[in-house]
Short mmCIF file of C-alpha atoms in Angstrom, two decimals:
data_model
loop_
_atom_site.label_atom_id
_atom_site.label_comp_id
_atom_site.label_asym_id
_atom_site.label_seq_id
_atom_site.Cartn_x
_atom_site.Cartn_y
_atom_site.Cartn_z
CA MET A 1 -8.80 46.53 26.11
CA ASP A 2 -8.17 47.35 22.47
CA ASN A 3 -4.39 47.23 22.93
CA ARG A 4 -4.63 43.98 24.83
CA ALA A 5 -6.85 42.45 22.12
CA ALA A 6 -4.44 43.61 19.41
CA VAL A 7 -1.51 42.05 21.25
CA GLN A 8 -3.41 38.78 21.61
CA HIS A 9 -4.38 38.85 17.94
CA PHE A 10 -0.85 39.41 16.69
CA GLY A 11 0.47 36.91 19.21
CA GLY A 12 -1.93 34.28 17.87
CA GLN A 13 -0.87 35.01 14.29
CA ALA A 14 2.79 34.74 15.28
CA ARG A 15 2.18 31.35 16.88
CA MET A 16 0.35 30.14 13.76
CA ARG A 17 3.22 31.29 11.51
CA SER A 18 5.73 29.63 13.83
CA SER A 19 3.73 26.38 13.81
CA SER A 20 3.45 26.45 10.00
CA LEU A 21 7.19 27.13 9.69
CA ASN A 22 7.99 24.24 12.02
CA LEU A 23 5.77 21.96 9.92
CA VAL A 24 7.49 23.03 6.67
CA ILE A 25 10.93 22.48 8.22
CA TYR A 26 9.78 19.08 9.46
CA ILE A 27 8.59 18.07 5.98
CA LEU A 28 11.82 19.27 4.32
CA ARG A 29 13.89 17.40 6.89
CA ARG A 30 12.04 14.17 6.24
CA LEU A 31 12.39 14.64 2.47
CA ALA A 32 16.12 15.25 2.87
CA ILE A 33 16.42 11.94 4.71
CA SER A 34 14.30 10.06 2.16
CA ILE A 35 16.39 11.00 -0.89
CA PRO A 36 19.67 9.32 0.17
CA VAL A 37 17.68 6.32 1.42
CA LEU A 38 16.13 5.96 -2.03
CA LEU A 39 19.53 6.30 -3.74
CA VAL A 40 21.08 3.61 -1.56
CA GLY A 41 18.03 1.41 -2.14
CA THR A 42 18.21 1.77 -5.91
CA PHE A 43 21.92 0.91 -5.91
CA LEU A 44 21.35 -2.23 -3.84
CA CYS A 45 18.47 -3.21 -6.11
CA PHE A 46 20.65 -2.66 -9.18
CA VAL A 47 23.42 -4.86 -7.78
CA MET A 48 20.97 -7.65 -6.88
CA VAL A 49 19.23 -7.52 -10.26
CA ALA A 50 22.57 -7.58 -12.06
CA GLY A 51 23.42 -10.80 -10.25
CA THR A 52 20.16 -12.62 -11.02
CA GLY A 53 21.38 -13.99 -14.35
CA ASP A 54 22.27 -13.15 -17.91
CA PRO A 55 19.65 -10.79 -19.40
CA LEU A 56 20.63 -11.93 -22.89
CA ALA A 57 20.31 -15.65 -22.19
CA GLU A 58 17.17 -16.01 -24.32
CA MET A 59 18.72 -14.07 -27.17
CA LYS A 60 21.87 -16.20 -27.07
CA SER A 61 19.80 -19.39 -27.15
CA ASN A 62 17.95 -18.20 -30.26
CA PRO A 63 19.73 -19.51 -33.39
CA ALA A 64 18.23 -16.70 -35.46
CA MET A 65 20.08 -14.04 -33.43
CA SER A 66 23.48 -13.08 -34.81
CA LYS A 67 26.50 -12.35 -32.63
CA GLU A 68 26.50 -8.78 -33.90
CA ALA A 69 22.88 -8.24 -32.74
CA ILE A 70 23.68 -9.74 -29.34
CA ALA A 71 26.77 -7.55 -28.99
CA GLN A 72 24.77 -4.48 -29.99
CA MET A 73 22.12 -5.24 -27.38
CA ALA A 74 24.82 -5.83 -24.73
CA SER A 75 26.33 -2.45 -25.56
CA GLN A 76 22.90 -0.80 -25.48
CA LEU A 77 22.25 -2.22 -22.01
CA GLY A 78 25.75 -1.33 -20.81
CA LEU A 79 26.61 -4.95 -20.06
CA ASP A 80 30.12 -4.37 -21.37
CA GLN A 81 30.82 -2.03 -18.43
CA SER A 82 31.41 -2.60 -14.72
CA ILE A 83 28.55 -2.36 -12.24
CA VAL A 84 29.18 1.18 -10.94
CA PRO A 85 29.27 2.97 -14.34
CA ARG A 86 26.25 0.94 -15.39
CA TYR A 87 24.36 2.07 -12.32
CA PHE A 88 25.06 5.77 -12.82
CA THR A 89 24.17 5.49 -16.51
CA TRP A 90 20.91 3.80 -15.59
CA LEU A 91 20.22 6.35 -12.84
CA GLY A 92 20.78 9.29 -15.18
CA ASN A 93 18.37 7.84 -17.72
CA PHE A 94 15.85 6.84 -15.06
CA VAL A 95 15.48 10.27 -13.46
CA THR A 96 14.90 11.80 -16.90
CA GLY A 97 12.04 9.40 -17.60
CA ASP A 98 13.92 6.86 -19.71
CA TRP A 99 13.29 3.55 -17.96
CA GLY A 100 14.73 1.55 -20.83
CA VAL A 101 13.11 -1.11 -22.99
CA SER A 102 12.12 -4.69 -22.32
CA ILE A 103 14.50 -7.35 -23.57
CA ALA A 104 12.20 -10.35 -23.09
CA GLN A 105 11.46 -12.51 -26.10
CA GLY A 106 8.11 -11.61 -27.66
CA ASN A 107 8.16 -8.21 -25.97
CA ALA A 108 11.58 -6.90 -26.97
CA GLN A 109 12.08 -3.16 -27.39
CA ALA A 110 8.79 -2.37 -25.63
CA PRO A 111 9.16 0.69 -23.36
CA VAL A 112 9.35 -0.26 -19.69
CA PHE A 113 7.71 2.86 -18.24
CA PRO A 114 4.15 2.40 -19.59
CA LYS A 115 4.33 -1.35 -18.96
CA VAL A 116 5.23 -0.90 -15.30
CA MET A 117 2.86 2.01 -14.72
CA ASP A 118 -0.11 0.10 -16.19
CA ALA A 119 0.57 -2.81 -13.85
CA PHE A 120 1.13 -0.43 -10.93
CA GLU A 121 -2.23 1.24 -11.54
CA VAL A 122 -4.02 -2.12 -11.38
CA THR A 123 -2.29 -3.14 -8.15
CA LEU A 124 -2.68 0.29 -6.58
CA LYS A 125 -6.46 0.19 -7.11
CA LEU A 126 -6.63 -3.14 -5.31
CA VAL A 127 -4.28 -2.26 -2.46
CA VAL A 128 -5.56 1.26 -1.71
CA GLY A 129 -9.18 0.16 -1.48
CA ALA A 130 -8.34 -2.92 0.58
CA GLU A 131 -6.03 -1.08 2.98
CA ILE A 132 -8.44 1.81 3.56
CA LEU A 133 -11.27 -0.59 4.32
CA ALA A 134 -9.02 -2.70 6.55
CA LEU A 135 -7.77 0.39 8.42
CA VAL A 136 -11.22 1.89 9.00
CA LEU A 137 -12.78 -1.40 10.10
CA GLY A 138 -9.71 -2.42 12.11
CA VAL A 139 -9.56 0.88 14.02
CA LEU A 140 -13.30 0.80 14.66
CA VAL A 141 -13.29 -2.80 15.90
CA GLY A 142 -10.12 -2.20 17.94
CA VAL A 143 -11.58 0.82 19.71
CA VAL A 144 -14.85 -0.98 20.50
CA ALA A 145 -12.98 -4.05 21.74
CA ALA A 146 -10.81 -1.91 24.03
CA VAL A 147 -13.68 0.15 25.43
CA LYS A 148 -15.78 -3.01 25.89
CA GLN A 149 -12.89 -5.12 27.19
CA TYR A 150 -13.78 -8.75 28.01
CA SER A 151 -17.24 -8.31 26.52
CA ILE A 152 -18.76 -10.63 23.91
CA LEU A 153 -17.74 -8.13 21.21
CA ASP A 154 -14.15 -8.21 22.44
CA TYR A 155 -14.07 -12.01 22.37
CA ILE A 156 -15.58 -12.13 18.86
CA ALA A 157 -13.08 -9.55 17.54
CA THR A 158 -10.15 -11.40 19.14
CA THR A 159 -11.25 -14.76 17.76
CA LEU A 160 -11.77 -13.35 14.26
CA ALA A 161 -8.39 -11.63 14.29
CA PHE A 162 -6.51 -14.76 15.34
CA LEU A 163 -8.44 -16.83 12.80
CA LEU A 164 -7.45 -14.48 9.97
CA PHE A 165 -3.86 -14.34 11.23
CA SER A 166 -3.61 -18.13 11.09
CA MET A 167 -4.77 -18.36 7.46
CA PRO A 168 -2.26 -17.72 4.65
CA ILE A 169 -3.48 -15.14 2.17
CA PHE A 170 -3.51 -17.66 -0.70
CA CYS A 171 -5.82 -19.86 1.37
CA VAL A 172 -8.20 -16.95 1.93
CA ALA A 173 -8.14 -16.10 -1.79
CA ILE A 174 -8.75 -19.68 -2.92
CA VAL A 175 -11.64 -20.19 -0.47
CA LEU A 176 -13.29 -16.94 -1.56
CA LYS A 177 -12.86 -17.82 -5.22
CA ARG A 178 -14.34 -21.28 -4.78
CA TYR A 179 -17.46 -20.09 -2.98
CA ALA A 180 -17.88 -17.21 -5.45
CA ILE A 181 -17.88 -19.70 -8.33
CA GLU A 182 -20.53 -21.77 -6.53
CA PHE A 183 -22.59 -18.65 -5.85
CA ASN A 184 -22.43 -17.59 -9.51
CA GLY A 185 -23.54 -21.06 -10.55
CA TRP A 186 -26.43 -20.99 -8.12
CA VAL A 187 -27.53 -17.57 -9.41
CA ARG A 188 -27.25 -18.77 -13.02
CA ASP A 189 -29.35 -21.85 -12.25
CA LEU A 190 -32.05 -19.56 -10.89
CA GLY A 191 -32.08 -17.66 -14.19
CA LEU A 192 -30.76 -14.46 -12.63
CA SER A 193 -27.98 -12.24 -13.94
CA ASP A 194 -26.77 -8.71 -13.39
CA VAL A 195 -27.85 -5.78 -15.58
CA LEU A 196 -24.88 -6.36 -17.91
CA GLY A 197 -25.33 -10.11 -18.27
CA ASN A 198 -22.07 -10.82 -16.41
CA PRO A 199 -21.49 -13.02 -13.35
CA TRP A 200 -22.45 -11.25 -10.15
CA ILE A 201 -19.00 -11.81 -8.66
CA ARG A 202 -16.03 -11.95 -11.00
CA THR A 203 -13.41 -14.55 -10.13
CA THR A 204 -10.89 -13.42 -12.77
CA SER A 205 -9.71 -10.05 -13.95
CA PRO A 206 -12.07 -8.46 -16.50
CA GLU A 207 -10.57 -7.19 -19.73
CA SER A 208 -12.36 -3.88 -19.17
CA LEU A 209 -14.76 -2.36 -16.69
CA ASN A 210 -18.02 -1.07 -18.12
CA PHE A 211 -19.61 1.67 -16.02
CA ASP A 212 -22.42 2.47 -18.46
CA GLY A 213 -26.10 2.00 -17.71
CA PRO A 214 -27.99 1.70 -14.45
CA GLY A 215 -26.09 -0.36 -11.92
CA GLY A 216 -23.05 -0.46 -14.17
CA PHE A 217 -20.71 0.74 -11.47
CA LEU A 218 -21.83 -1.85 -8.94
CA ALA A 219 -21.94 -4.64 -11.48
CA SER A 220 -18.55 -3.95 -13.04
CA TYR A 221 -16.39 -2.33 -10.40
CA VAL A 222 -17.63 -3.87 -7.18
CA GLY A 223 -18.16 -7.27 -8.77
CA ALA A 224 -14.63 -7.27 -10.18
CA TYR A 225 -12.77 -5.94 -7.15
CA LEU A 226 -14.75 -7.63 -4.39
CA LEU A 227 -12.84 -10.90 -4.01
CA PRO A 228 -9.23 -9.62 -4.35
CA THR A 229 -10.06 -6.69 -2.06
CA LEU A 230 -11.46 -9.01 0.62
CA SER A 231 -8.42 -11.28 0.28
CA ILE A 232 -5.93 -8.46 0.72
CA MET A 233 -7.78 -6.73 3.55
CA ALA A 234 -8.38 -9.86 5.64
CA ILE A 235 -4.95 -10.12 7.28
CA SER A 236 -4.46 -6.34 7.39
CA PHE A 237 -7.77 -5.97 9.23
CA ALA A 238 -6.65 -8.50 11.83
CA ALA A 239 -3.37 -6.65 12.40
CA TYR A 240 -4.95 -3.19 12.63
CA SER A 241 -7.69 -4.29 15.01
CA ARG A 242 -5.26 -6.00 17.39
CA PHE A 243 -2.80 -3.09 17.37
CA GLN A 244 -5.59 -0.56 17.86
CA ARG A 245 -7.04 -2.53 20.75
CA ALA A 246 -3.67 -2.84 22.51
CA SER A 247 -2.81 0.82 21.93
CA MET A 248 -6.24 1.99 23.06
CA LEU A 249 -6.07 -0.07 26.26
CA GLU A 250 -2.67 1.39 27.08
CA THR A 251 -3.92 4.92 26.44
CA LEU A 252 -7.10 4.46 28.47
CA ASN A 253 -4.96 3.49 31.49
CA ALA A 254 -2.67 6.52 31.12
CA ASP A 255 -2.55 9.10 33.90
CA TYR A 256 -3.86 11.98 31.79
CA VAL A 257 -6.95 9.94 30.80
CA ARG A 258 -7.62 9.10 34.44
CA THR A 259 -7.25 12.78 35.30
CA ALA A 260 -9.75 13.73 32.58
CA ARG A 261 -12.24 11.24 34.00
CA ALA A 262 -11.63 12.50 37.52
CA LYS A 263 -12.56 16.00 36.36
CA GLY A 264 -15.99 14.66 35.43
CA LEU A 265 -15.66 14.77 31.63
CA ALA A 266 -18.12 12.67 29.65
CA ASN A 267 -16.89 9.20 28.74
CA GLY A 268 -17.28 9.83 25.01
CA ARG A 269 -15.21 13.02 25.23
CA VAL A 270 -12.49 11.23 27.19
CA ILE A 271 -12.31 8.40 24.67
CA PHE A 272 -12.36 10.34 21.40
CA ARG A 273 -10.84 13.67 22.45
CA HIS A 274 -8.05 12.47 24.77
CA ALA A 275 -7.38 8.77 24.19
CA PHE A 276 -8.22 8.00 20.56
CA ARG A 277 -5.83 10.49 18.94
CA ASN A 278 -2.73 9.25 20.78
CA ALA A 279 -3.78 5.63 20.33
CA LEU A 280 -3.64 6.09 16.55
CA ILE A 281 0.13 6.69 16.47
CA PRO A 282 1.22 3.00 16.67
CA VAL A 283 -1.43 2.04 14.11
CA THR A 284 -0.14 4.78 11.78
CA THR A 285 3.32 3.21 11.97
CA LEU A 286 1.88 -0.22 11.20
CA PHE A 287 -0.14 1.13 8.28
CA SER A 288 2.90 2.76 6.64
CA VAL A 289 4.94 -0.43 6.92
CA ASN A 290 2.10 -2.75 5.98
CA PHE A 291 1.06 -0.71 2.93
CA GLY A 292 4.43 -1.20 1.26
CA ALA A 293 4.48 -4.87 2.19
CA VAL A 294 1.00 -5.45 0.78
CA LEU A 295 1.77 -3.45 -2.36
CA SER A 296 4.84 -5.55 -3.11
CA GLY A 297 3.30 -8.78 -1.85
CA ALA A 298 0.10 -8.78 -3.91
CA ILE A 299 1.65 -11.42 -6.16
CA ILE A 300 -0.31 -14.28 -4.62
CA THR A 301 -3.68 -12.53 -4.77
CA GLU A 302 -3.15 -11.37 -8.35
CA THR A 303 -2.06 -14.87 -9.36
CA VAL A 304 -5.14 -16.52 -7.86
CA PHE A 305 -7.52 -14.05 -9.53
CA ASN A 306 -5.43 -13.65 -12.71
CA TRP A 307 -4.96 -9.88 -12.41
CA ASN A 308 -2.43 -8.20 -14.68
CA GLY A 309 -0.80 -6.20 -11.90
CA MET A 310 2.63 -5.79 -10.37
CA GLY A 311 2.70 -9.38 -9.15
CA LYS A 312 2.27 -10.95 -12.55
CA LEU A 313 4.68 -8.43 -14.06
CA LEU A 314 7.41 -9.33 -11.56
CA VAL A 315 6.97 -13.07 -12.10
CA GLU A 316 7.29 -12.65 -15.86
CA ALA A 317 10.31 -10.35 -15.51
CA VAL A 318 12.14 -12.74 -13.17
CA THR A 319 11.32 -15.75 -15.34
CA LYS A 320 12.69 -14.05 -18.45
CA SER A 321 15.56 -12.20 -16.68
CA ASP A 322 14.14 -8.92 -17.91
CA THR A 323 16.39 -6.66 -15.83
CA GLN A 324 14.94 -3.38 -17.07
CA VAL A 325 11.43 -4.33 -15.99
CA MET A 326 12.71 -5.69 -12.68
CA MET A 327 14.52 -2.42 -11.93
CA GLY A 328 11.46 -0.38 -12.81
CA TRP A 329 9.35 -2.62 -10.56
CA LEU A 330 11.76 -2.46 -7.62
CA VAL A 331 12.31 1.29 -7.77
CA LEU A 332 8.59 1.98 -8.01
CA ILE A 333 7.88 -0.25 -5.01
CA ALA A 334 10.77 1.28 -3.04
CA SER A 335 9.53 4.78 -3.83
CA SER A 336 6.02 3.83 -2.73
CA ILE A 337 7.31 2.49 0.58
CA ILE A 338 9.33 5.66 1.21
CA VAL A 339 6.32 7.83 0.35
CA ALA A 340 4.12 5.78 2.71
CA ASN A 341 6.65 6.20 5.52
CA LEU A 342 6.95 9.92 4.76
CA ILE A 343 3.16 10.28 5.02
CA ALA A 344 3.28 8.40 8.33
CA ASP A 345 5.94 10.82 9.61
CA LEU A 346 3.69 13.73 8.68
CA MET A 347 0.75 12.07 10.42
CA TYR A 348 2.84 11.80 13.58
CA GLY A 349 3.27 15.57 13.54
CA ILE A 350 -0.48 16.05 13.09
CA LEU A 351 -1.50 13.57 15.80
CA ASP A 352 1.15 14.78 18.26
CA PRO A 353 2.60 18.28 17.58
CA ARG A 354 5.43 17.56 20.03
CA ILE A 355 6.95 15.19 17.49
CA ARG A 356 7.46 17.81 14.78
CA VAL A 357 8.68 20.39 17.28
CA GLY A 358 11.27 17.93 18.53
#
C-alpha cells in the first residue's frame, strides 16, 4: 500500500509539473507570435501617420519661424530621410523610452510619453470599469435567459439587448447627460447637495477627484464616472448577453450535458459545472476583441462628457498633424489590443486545457 501510494503521489506531481510546463510553453508561444505582429502593426501605423500630412505645416505658416528653425526641426524629426530609416530610428528610440516630443503649436517640445500615458490612464479607468460591469451583467443575464428560455425574463433581456444595439453610443451618452442635468437641477431646487457641495451626477470631467471626508468616494468617484461608464457599457452589455445566451443554449443541448442529466446530476451542477465553463469561451473571444475596440473608440463618449482621455488626445493630434503623439497613441492602443488577445488566449487554456495541450 505504501509503495502504491508513493507511486501515485509522484505520478500526481509529475502530471502537475507537465501541466505547468505545457502552460509555460503555451504562454511563450503566444508571446513569440505577438511580437512580430506588434512590429508589423507599428510599421503600418508609421507609414499611415507619415502620409497624413506635413507635421511642420503650422510652423511653416508662422511668419515668426525662420527657415533655419524649420530645417532644424525637420532634421530632428528625421523628415529629411526616407520612410524606412525613419521608422527604424523611431523604433530604436521608442523601445528605449524616448517617444519624442510634441510639435504642435502651443505645446511644442513637450514630451510625448507623459502626455499619452496621462490620457491613457483616464481612458483606461473608464473602459476597464465599464467593460467589467458589462461582462459580469451580460454573462449573468445571458445565462439566466438561456436557462429560462422563452420566459418573461428571456423576452425582457432580448428586447433590452436589441434596443441598446439599435442606439448609437453618442445617442446613449447625450440622453444620459440630458437627464442627469435635469436631475441635478431638480435636486438643487429641493435645496439638496452632496457632502462636498458638488452636483450629485457630474456631466463633465472634474479637474480632480476628492476622496476626503465621509462619502467622498461615492460623491467624487461614482458621481464623476457614472454617466461615461453607463454609456460605454450599454452596447457591450447587449453584445455579451446575446453571445452568452446563444453559447449557453448550444452548450446545454450538447451530448455531454444530456449525459450528465441522464446520470441524475442536479440541474445546478449540470449548468455551472459542465455547461457554463465551455459556454464562456466564445464570450472570452468577444471580450478580447471588444475591449480593444472600446478602448480606441471612446472618442465619442469622452467628447460628450469632455474627458481629457485618449479620444480628445487623438482628435487634437490629428487636427494639428502631431505625428509623434499620433504614433504614441496608435502603438499604445495596438499594444493594448495584443495584450487583451494574449490574455484571451491564456483564458482559453484555463477554460479548456485541451487548447493549450494542442
